[in-house]
Coordinates of C-alpha atoms and ligand atoms in Angstrom, one line a residue:
M1 CA 202.9 -51.5 131.4
K2 CA 202.5 -54.4 128.8
I3 CA 199.3 -56.5 129.0
A4 CA 198.4 -59.4 127.1
I5 CA 194.5 -60.1 127.0
I6 CA 193.4 -63.5 126.0
G7 CA 189.9 -63.5 124.4
T8 CA 188.7 -60.7 122.1
G9 CA 185.1 -60.9 122.9
Y10 CA 182.9 -58.3 124.7
V11 CA 184.9 -58.4 128.0
G12 CA 188.4 -59.0 126.4
L13 CA 188.2 -56.2 123.8
V14 CA 186.5 -53.5 126.1
T15 CA 188.9 -54.2 129.0
G16 CA 191.8 -53.9 126.6
V17 CA 190.3 -50.6 125.4
S18 CA 189.9 -49.3 128.9
L19 CA 193.3 -50.3 130.1
A20 CA 194.9 -48.7 126.8
N21 CA 193.0 -45.6 127.7
L22 CA 194.9 -45.5 131.0
G23 CA 198.1 -45.6 129.1
H24 CA 199.0 -49.2 128.9
R25 CA 200.3 -51.1 125.8
I26 CA 197.7 -53.9 125.2
I27 CA 197.9 -57.0 122.9
C28 CA 194.4 -58.6 122.4
V29 CA 194.9 -62.2 121.7
G30 CA 192.3 -63.9 119.7
R31 CA 191.8 -67.0 117.4
N32 CA 189.9 -65.6 114.6
K33 CA 192.0 -63.8 111.9
E34 CA 189.0 -61.7 110.6
K35 CA 188.4 -60.4 114.1
I36 CA 192.2 -59.5 114.7
F37 CA 192.3 -57.8 111.3
S38 CA 189.3 -55.9 112.2
I39 CA 190.5 -54.8 115.8
N40 CA 193.9 -53.8 114.2
S41 CA 192.1 -51.6 111.6
G42 CA 190.4 -49.9 114.5
K43 CA 186.9 -51.4 114.0
S44 CA 185.3 -53.5 116.6
P45 CA 184.1 -56.9 115.3
F46 CA 180.8 -56.5 117.3
F47 CA 178.7 -53.5 118.2
E48 CA 179.0 -51.6 121.5
P49 CA 178.3 -48.0 121.7
G50 CA 181.3 -45.7 121.7
L51 CA 183.6 -48.6 121.1
D52 CA 184.7 -48.0 117.5
S53 CA 185.7 -44.5 118.0
L54 CA 187.7 -45.1 121.0
L55 CA 189.3 -48.2 119.6
G56 CA 190.2 -46.4 116.4
K57 CA 192.1 -43.7 118.4
L58 CA 193.9 -45.9 120.6
V59 CA 194.9 -48.1 117.6
K60 CA 196.3 -44.9 115.9
K61 CA 198.3 -44.1 119.2
G62 CA 199.8 -47.7 119.1
L63 CA 198.4 -48.5 122.6
I64 CA 196.3 -51.5 121.4
T65 CA 197.0 -54.2 119.0
A66 CA 195.6 -57.7 118.3
A67 CA 197.5 -60.8 117.5
D68 CA 196.9 -64.6 117.2
N69 CA 200.2 -65.7 118.7
L70 CA 199.4 -66.3 122.5
G71 CA 202.8 -67.3 123.4
K72 CA 204.7 -64.5 121.9
S73 CA 202.1 -62.0 123.2
V74 CA 202.5 -63.4 126.9
A75 CA 206.2 -63.4 126.5
S76 CA 206.5 -59.8 125.6
S77 CA 204.0 -58.7 128.4
N78 CA 204.2 -58.0 132.1
F79 CA 200.7 -59.2 132.9
T80 CA 198.2 -61.7 131.2
I81 CA 194.5 -61.2 131.6
I82 CA 192.2 -64.3 130.8
A83 CA 189.0 -63.1 129.3
V84 CA 187.7 -66.3 127.4
G85 CA 184.2 -67.7 127.6
T86 CA 182.8 -69.8 130.4
P87 CA 179.5 -71.2 129.2
T88 CA 177.4 -73.7 131.0
I89 CA 176.6 -77.1 129.5
K90 CA 173.7 -78.9 131.2
G91 CA 173.8 -76.5 133.9
K92 CA 177.5 -76.8 134.8
I93 CA 180.0 -74.4 134.1
D94 CA 182.4 -75.5 131.1
L95 CA 186.0 -74.6 131.9
S96 CA 187.5 -76.0 128.7
E97 CA 188.6 -72.6 127.2
I98 CA 190.0 -71.6 130.7
T99 CA 192.1 -74.8 130.8
T100 CA 193.3 -74.6 127.2
V101 CA 194.5 -70.9 127.7
S102 CA 196.1 -71.9 131.0
K103 CA 198.2 -74.6 129.5
Q104 CA 199.2 -72.1 126.8
I105 CA 199.9 -69.4 129.2
G106 CA 202.0 -71.8 131.3
K107 CA 204.1 -72.9 128.2
A108 CA 204.8 -69.2 127.5
L109 CA 205.7 -68.4 131.2
K110 CA 208.5 -70.9 130.9
N111 CA 210.7 -68.8 128.8
I112 CA 210.1 -65.7 130.7
K113 CA 212.8 -64.3 133.0
E114 CA 210.9 -61.5 134.7
Y115 CA 208.0 -61.9 137.3
H116 CA 204.7 -62.0 135.6
V117 CA 201.1 -61.8 136.9
V118 CA 198.2 -63.8 135.4
A119 CA 194.8 -62.7 136.2
V120 CA 191.6 -64.4 135.6
K121 CA 188.8 -62.1 134.4
S122 CA 186.3 -64.5 133.0
T123 CA 183.6 -65.6 135.5
V124 CA 184.4 -68.8 137.2
V125 CA 183.0 -70.6 140.1
P126 CA 184.7 -70.2 143.5
G127 CA 188.0 -72.5 143.6
T128 CA 188.6 -72.5 139.8
T129 CA 191.6 -70.0 139.9
E130 CA 193.2 -72.1 142.6
L131 CA 192.2 -75.5 141.7
T132 CA 192.3 -75.4 137.9
V133 CA 194.2 -72.3 136.7
K134 CA 197.2 -72.5 139.2
P135 CA 198.1 -76.1 138.7
L136 CA 198.2 -75.8 135.1
L137 CA 200.3 -72.7 135.1
E138 CA 202.8 -74.3 137.4
R139 CA 202.7 -77.6 135.4
Y140 CA 203.3 -76.1 132.1
S141 CA 205.6 -73.4 133.2
E142 CA 207.8 -75.6 135.5
K143 CA 207.9 -72.4 137.6
V144 CA 207.1 -71.5 141.2
I145 CA 204.1 -69.5 141.8
G146 CA 204.8 -66.7 144.4
K147 CA 208.4 -66.5 143.3
D148 CA 208.3 -66.7 139.5
F149 CA 204.7 -65.6 138.8
G150 CA 201.7 -64.3 140.5
L151 CA 198.1 -65.1 140.3
C152 CA 194.9 -63.0 140.6
M153 CA 191.2 -63.2 140.0
N154 CA 189.6 -59.8 138.8
P155 CA 186.0 -60.4 138.0
E156 CA 184.3 -58.0 135.4
F157 CA 181.0 -56.0 136.0
L158 CA 180.6 -54.4 132.7
R159 CA 177.1 -54.4 131.1
E160 CA 176.9 -55.0 127.5
G161 CA 175.3 -51.8 125.8
N162 CA 177.1 -49.8 128.3
A163 CA 180.3 -51.6 128.3
V164 CA 182.7 -48.7 127.3
T165 CA 181.2 -46.3 129.9
D166 CA 181.3 -49.0 132.5
A167 CA 185.0 -50.2 131.9
L168 CA 186.4 -46.5 131.7
N169 CA 184.4 -45.6 135.0
P170 CA 184.2 -48.7 137.1
D171 CA 182.2 -48.7 140.3
R172 CA 184.7 -50.7 142.0
I173 CA 187.7 -53.0 141.2
V174 CA 187.9 -56.5 143.0
I175 CA 191.1 -58.3 143.1
G176 CA 191.5 -61.7 144.6
R177 CA 195.1 -62.5 145.0
Y178 CA 197.1 -65.8 145.6
D179 CA 199.5 -63.8 147.6
N180 CA 200.2 -60.1 148.6
K181 CA 202.8 -59.8 146.0
S182 CA 200.6 -60.8 143.3
G183 CA 197.9 -58.3 144.5
I184 CA 200.0 -55.3 144.9
C185 CA 201.5 -56.0 141.5
F186 CA 198.3 -56.3 139.7
S187 CA 196.6 -53.5 141.4
K188 CA 199.3 -51.1 139.9
I189 CA 197.7 -51.5 136.7
F190 CA 194.6 -49.5 138.1
D191 CA 196.7 -46.8 140.0
K192 CA 195.1 -44.1 137.9
S193 CA 191.6 -45.5 138.3
P194 CA 189.9 -43.6 141.1
C195 CA 187.3 -46.1 142.2
P196 CA 187.4 -48.1 145.4
K197 CA 189.6 -51.4 145.2
I198 CA 189.0 -54.5 147.2
L199 CA 191.9 -56.8 147.7
T200 CA 190.6 -60.1 148.9
T201 CA 191.0 -63.9 148.4
L202 CA 190.7 -65.6 145.1
R203 CA 187.5 -67.4 146.0
T204 CA 185.9 -64.3 147.5
A205 CA 186.5 -62.3 144.2
E206 CA 185.1 -65.3 142.3
M207 CA 182.0 -65.3 144.4
T208 CA 181.5 -61.6 144.3
K209 CA 180.7 -61.8 140.6
Y210 CA 178.1 -64.5 141.2
A211 CA 176.6 -62.8 143.9
A212 CA 176.2 -59.5 142.1
N213 CA 174.8 -61.2 138.9
S214 CA 172.3 -63.4 140.9
L215 CA 171.1 -60.5 142.9
L216 CA 170.2 -58.6 139.7
A217 CA 168.7 -61.8 138.2
T218 CA 166.7 -62.3 141.3
M219 CA 165.2 -58.8 141.1
I220 CA 164.1 -59.4 137.5
S221 CA 162.6 -62.8 138.3
Y222 CA 161.1 -61.2 141.5
S223 CA 159.4 -58.4 139.4
N224 CA 158.2 -61.1 137.0
E225 CA 156.7 -63.2 140.0
I226 CA 154.7 -60.0 141.0
S227 CA 153.4 -59.5 137.5
R228 CA 152.3 -63.1 137.3
I229 CA 150.3 -62.6 140.7
V230 CA 148.8 -59.5 139.2
E231 CA 147.8 -61.2 135.8
N232 CA 145.3 -63.3 137.7
V233 CA 143.5 -60.4 139.5
G234 CA 141.4 -57.6 138.2
D235 CA 142.1 -54.0 137.8
I236 CA 145.9 -54.0 138.8
D237 CA 148.5 -52.7 136.5
V238 CA 152.1 -53.7 137.4
V239 CA 153.6 -50.6 135.8
D240 CA 151.9 -48.3 138.5
V241 CA 152.8 -50.9 141.2
W242 CA 156.6 -50.4 140.4
K243 CA 156.1 -46.7 140.3
G244 CA 154.8 -46.8 143.8
V245 CA 157.5 -49.1 144.7
H246 CA 160.3 -47.2 143.2
L247 CA 159.3 -44.0 145.0
D248 CA 160.3 -45.5 148.4
G249 CA 163.0 -43.2 149.7
R250 CA 165.3 -46.2 150.5
L251 CA 165.3 -47.0 146.8
S252 CA 165.3 -43.5 145.2
P253 CA 166.5 -41.0 147.9
V254 CA 165.7 -37.4 147.6
V255 CA 169.2 -35.6 147.8
S256 CA 169.3 -31.7 148.0
G257 CA 165.8 -31.6 146.9
K258 CA 166.4 -34.0 143.7
R259 CA 165.2 -37.5 143.4
I260 CA 168.0 -39.9 142.7
R261 CA 166.9 -42.8 140.5
P262 CA 169.6 -45.6 140.9
G263 CA 170.1 -47.9 137.9
F264 CA 169.2 -50.7 140.2
L265 CA 165.5 -49.8 139.7
N266 CA 165.9 -51.0 136.0
Y267 CA 166.0 -54.4 137.3
I268 CA 162.7 -53.9 139.4
L269 CA 160.4 -53.9 136.4
S270 CA 158.4 -56.7 134.8
G271 CA 159.1 -57.9 131.4
C272 CA 159.9 -61.0 129.2
G273 CA 162.8 -62.2 131.5
Y274 CA 166.6 -61.8 131.6
G275 CA 168.9 -63.1 128.7
G276 CA 172.4 -62.4 127.4
S277 CA 175.7 -64.1 128.0
C278 CA 175.9 -63.8 131.8
F279 CA 172.5 -63.9 134.0
P280 CA 171.2 -67.2 132.6
K281 CA 174.7 -69.2 132.6
D282 CA 175.8 -67.6 135.9
T283 CA 172.7 -68.2 137.9
K284 CA 172.8 -71.9 136.6
A285 CA 176.4 -72.5 137.2
L286 CA 176.0 -71.1 140.7
L287 CA 173.0 -73.4 141.3
N288 CA 174.9 -76.4 140.1
F289 CA 178.2 -75.4 142.0
S290 CA 176.3 -74.8 145.2
K291 CA 174.4 -78.2 145.1
R292 CA 177.7 -80.0 144.3
N293 CA 178.8 -78.4 147.8
G294 CA 175.9 -79.7 149.6
Y295 CA 173.4 -76.8 149.6
T296 CA 170.5 -76.3 147.2
P297 CA 169.7 -72.7 146.9
S298 CA 166.0 -72.8 146.4
L299 CA 165.7 -69.1 146.0
I300 CA 168.2 -69.1 142.9
Q301 CA 166.5 -72.3 141.6
S302 CA 163.2 -70.4 141.5
V303 CA 164.9 -67.4 139.8
V304 CA 165.9 -69.7 137.1
S305 CA 162.6 -71.4 136.7
I306 CA 160.6 -68.2 136.6
N307 CA 163.0 -66.7 133.9
E308 CA 162.8 -70.0 131.8
T309 CA 158.9 -69.8 131.9
Q310 CA 158.2 -66.1 131.4
P311 CA 158.2 -66.1 127.6
E312 CA 155.4 -68.6 127.9
R313 CA 153.2 -65.9 129.4
L314 CA 153.6 -63.7 126.1
I315 CA 152.3 -66.7 124.1
A316 CA 149.5 -67.3 126.7
L317 CA 148.3 -63.7 126.3
L318 CA 148.4 -64.0 122.5
S319 CA 146.6 -67.4 122.4
K320 CA 143.7 -65.9 124.7
E321 CA 142.8 -64.0 121.8
F322 CA 143.2 -66.5 119.0
G323 CA 142.7 -69.9 120.4
S324 CA 144.9 -71.6 118.0
L325 CA 148.0 -69.6 116.4
R326 CA 148.4 -72.1 113.5
N327 CA 149.2 -70.0 110.4
K328 CA 148.7 -66.8 112.1
K329 CA 151.3 -64.3 111.1
I330 CA 152.9 -63.1 114.3
A331 CA 155.5 -60.3 114.4
V332 CA 158.2 -60.2 116.8
W333 CA 159.9 -56.9 117.6
G334 CA 163.3 -57.1 119.2
L335 CA 165.7 -60.2 119.0
T336 CA 168.7 -59.0 120.9
F337 CA 168.5 -59.9 124.7
K338 CA 168.3 -56.1 125.4
P339 CA 168.6 -52.8 123.6
D340 CA 171.8 -51.3 122.5
T341 CA 173.7 -54.6 122.0
D342 CA 173.8 -56.9 119.1
D343 CA 174.0 -59.7 121.3
I344 CA 171.2 -62.5 121.0
R345 CA 172.8 -65.1 123.2
E346 CA 170.0 -66.6 125.6
S347 CA 167.7 -63.9 124.4
P348 CA 164.0 -64.2 125.5
A349 CA 163.1 -63.7 121.9
L350 CA 164.6 -67.0 121.1
S351 CA 162.3 -68.7 123.5
V352 CA 159.3 -66.7 122.1
I353 CA 160.2 -67.6 118.5
K354 CA 160.5 -71.5 119.6
L355 CA 157.1 -71.2 121.3
L356 CA 155.4 -69.6 118.4
D357 CA 156.8 -72.1 115.9
R358 CA 155.7 -75.0 118.1
E359 CA 152.2 -73.4 117.9
G360 CA 152.4 -73.4 114.1
A361 CA 152.4 -69.5 113.6
K362 CA 154.1 -67.7 110.8
I363 CA 156.9 -65.7 112.5
A364 CA 158.1 -62.2 111.1
C365 CA 161.0 -60.6 112.9
H366 CA 162.5 -57.3 113.1
D367 CA 165.4 -56.0 115.2
P368 CA 167.2 -52.5 114.8
M369 CA 170.5 -54.7 114.6
I370 CA 169.1 -57.0 112.0
K371 CA 172.0 -56.3 109.6
K372 CA 174.5 -57.2 112.0
I373 CA 172.7 -60.3 113.5
K374 CA 171.3 -61.8 110.3
G375 CA 174.0 -64.3 109.8
K376 CA 173.3 -65.8 113.5
L377 CA 169.5 -66.3 112.5
T378 CA 169.6 -68.5 109.5
H379 CA 168.6 -71.7 111.5
L380 CA 165.4 -70.0 112.8
P381 CA 162.0 -70.6 111.2
I382 CA 161.5 -66.9 110.9
E383 CA 160.9 -64.2 108.2
I384 CA 163.6 -61.4 108.7
N385 CA 162.5 -57.9 108.0
E386 CA 164.9 -55.0 107.7
S387 CA 162.0 -52.7 108.9
A388 CA 159.8 -52.9 111.8
L389 CA 156.9 -51.9 109.7
G390 CA 157.6 -54.8 107.2
A391 CA 157.3 -57.4 110.0
I392 CA 153.8 -56.0 111.2
K393 CA 152.6 -55.8 107.6
N394 CA 149.4 -57.9 107.5
A395 CA 150.3 -59.5 110.8
D396 CA 147.6 -61.1 113.0
G397 CA 149.4 -60.0 116.1
L398 CA 152.7 -58.3 117.5
I399 CA 154.7 -59.3 120.4
V400 CA 157.4 -56.6 121.7
V401 CA 160.2 -58.6 123.3
T402 CA 162.9 -56.1 123.5
A403 CA 162.5 -52.4 124.5
W404 CA 164.4 -50.7 121.7
G405 CA 163.7 -47.0 121.9
E406 CA 162.6 -46.7 118.3
Y407 CA 159.8 -49.1 119.0
G408 CA 158.2 -46.8 121.5
K409 CA 157.9 -43.9 119.0
Y410 CA 155.2 -45.8 116.9
L411 CA 151.6 -44.3 117.1
P412 CA 148.6 -46.5 117.4
E413 CA 147.5 -45.4 114.0
T414 CA 150.4 -47.3 112.5
F415 CA 149.3 -50.6 113.8
I416 CA 145.6 -50.1 112.8
K417 CA 146.8 -49.3 109.3
D418 CA 149.3 -52.0 108.8
M419 CA 148.1 -54.9 110.7
K420 CA 145.6 -57.4 109.7
R421 CA 144.3 -57.4 113.3
P422 CA 145.9 -54.9 115.7
I423 CA 146.6 -57.3 118.6
I424 CA 149.8 -56.2 120.5
V425 CA 151.4 -58.1 123.4
D426 CA 153.6 -55.7 125.1
G427 CA 156.3 -57.8 126.7
R428 CA 158.1 -54.6 128.0
R429 CA 155.2 -52.3 128.6
I430 CA 156.7 -49.6 126.2
F431 CA 153.2 -48.4 124.9
N432 CA 150.5 -46.5 126.6
K433 CA 147.7 -48.8 127.3
E434 CA 144.9 -46.3 127.5
K435 CA 146.0 -44.4 124.3
F436 CA 146.4 -47.7 122.4
E437 CA 142.9 -49.1 123.4
K438 CA 141.3 -45.8 122.7
A439 CA 142.6 -46.0 119.2
G440 CA 141.1 -49.7 118.6
I441 CA 144.1 -51.7 119.4
I442 CA 143.7 -54.9 121.5
Y443 CA 146.4 -54.3 124.0
K444 CA 147.7 -57.0 126.3
G445 CA 150.7 -56.5 128.5
I446 CA 152.8 -58.2 131.0
G447 CA 151.5 -57.5 134.4
L448 CA 148.0 -56.3 133.7
G449 CA 145.0 -57.6 135.6
N450 CA 142.1 -58.7 133.3
Ligands
NAD501 P1 182.9 -63.9 124.4 O1 182.3 -65.1 124.0 O2 182.3 -62.6 123.6 O3 184.4 -63.8 124.3 C1 185.3 -64.8 124.6 C2 186.4 -64.8 123.4 O4 187.3 -65.8 124.0 C3 186.0 -65.3 122.2 O5 186.3 -64.2 121.2 C4 186.9 -66.5 121.8 O6 187.2 -66.6 120.5 C5 188.0 -66.2 122.9 N1 188.9 -67.5 123.1 C6 188.3 -68.7 123.5 N2 189.3 -69.5 123.7 C7 190.5 -68.9 123.2 C8 191.9 -69.3 123.0 N3 192.2 -70.5 123.2 N4 192.7 -68.4 122.6 C9 192.4 -67.0 122.3 N5 191.0 -66.7 122.5 C10 190.1 -67.4 122.9 O7 182.7 -63.9 125.9 P2 182.5 -62.5 126.8 O8 181.0 -62.1 126.9 O9 183.5 -61.5 126.5 O10 182.8 -63.1 128.2 C11 184.1 -63.4 128.5 C12 183.9 -64.0 130.1 O11 183.7 -62.8 130.9 C13 183.0 -64.9 130.4 O12 183.4 -65.6 131.5 C14 181.7 -64.1 130.9 O13 180.9 -64.7 131.8 C15 182.4 -62.9 131.7 N6 181.7 -61.6 131.6 C16 180.9 -61.3 130.6 C17 180.2 -60.0 130.6 C18 179.5 -59.8 129.5 O14 178.6 -58.6 129.6 N7 179.5 -60.2 128.3 C19 180.3 -59.3 131.8 C20 181.2 -59.7 132.8 C21 181.7 -61.0 132.7

């Protein structure tokens, strides 16, 4: 089948690659000529493990191309998938990219003779597909929904850093459909995918995505709430608390004598808070959406507020040692919102930098993706280091924000040798407290009782 995908970001391109891998012919539609050139050369414009090699193979086979002509791409396809951005502005979802492309798709549908299905993959608040996308498609195509074209909502659950694996092996495929014809037709795209498929209403599909993301965000803020309780009490280590909690057979069952450790447990750990392009904006959009519908979800409100204040805990731990941070050189390890991605959107590191700057500290940063993300950091008051050791050289303190695997490999001696004062605030608890303290390091960590 021929599928046009509008948006060549993390979701659009990875979806394109996974559908091309199922044998479909994909046109990824973007606005940026450089990105289009890069995709057509088999190179991903952003880092995602495994993406370059698979994209390269599929481009060679002619199964995936990129173009900037939306109208032509839609007109030459059987399906159109919308994967543009849906940021929040002042806590409210911004649908401007959705409305722009809905109008353009509508215009393209006008000249199509065959039945065509449009599916919204972007995360949108319940009612958007029916009340925003549908009227625009009808108006600009001058066609009849149900007869001339179909409409679906197909939320995406991939995780950045694991996106290719997630998209190639989805846990489930949720399809909200305007009518049965749209749902049956669109679900044919996934015939070769063995995972469970849920056919439901448009709004249920839209809500499923928010419920899933809010659950994971809630687990993270809940874990950080527990760490805050612990930090005010003596002799408790939250790392051991979570070990004890995780071993509950309902969370990690023993099957055939082997303990299964579900990925869900990664969200029940204390740290610097969640970031990225989804959890922060989606929790806020859901909060705003629900309030507008007459209910204030106090739990989600707390989830957001705990997350927004979590970076302050790191600065507080550091300030306890120094009093004032003015003119102290503080190293920050990890700028991406999590390991294995080059995405810094809403990263907790950005809040940490802002707070350190406000305190007058001199900030030296490192991230394993520094070469890729450098261009996005020019507005920040930081010294950029291409090596982790460069950042800690003569530093008064270090804050670990992102749990990149390579950071965990450093031995205590490195910090003793290179730092002016070996004070470490471990925001992800990647180092062994006892070993580090024994070596003479002043070790502070999230979720450590005094
Ligand atoms: P992104 O910002 O990386 O990509 C969006 C792309 O849409 C950009 O490349 C932008 O140039 C393009 N675009 C916008 N308007 C366009 C237009 N008129 N014509 C052509 N292209 C246009 O965003 P993303 O991370 O890929 O997310 C896309 C959607 O998927 C969002 O709604 C997001 O919430 C949702 N989502 C994201 C993830 C994730 O992990 N990133 C996971 C699940 C769902």
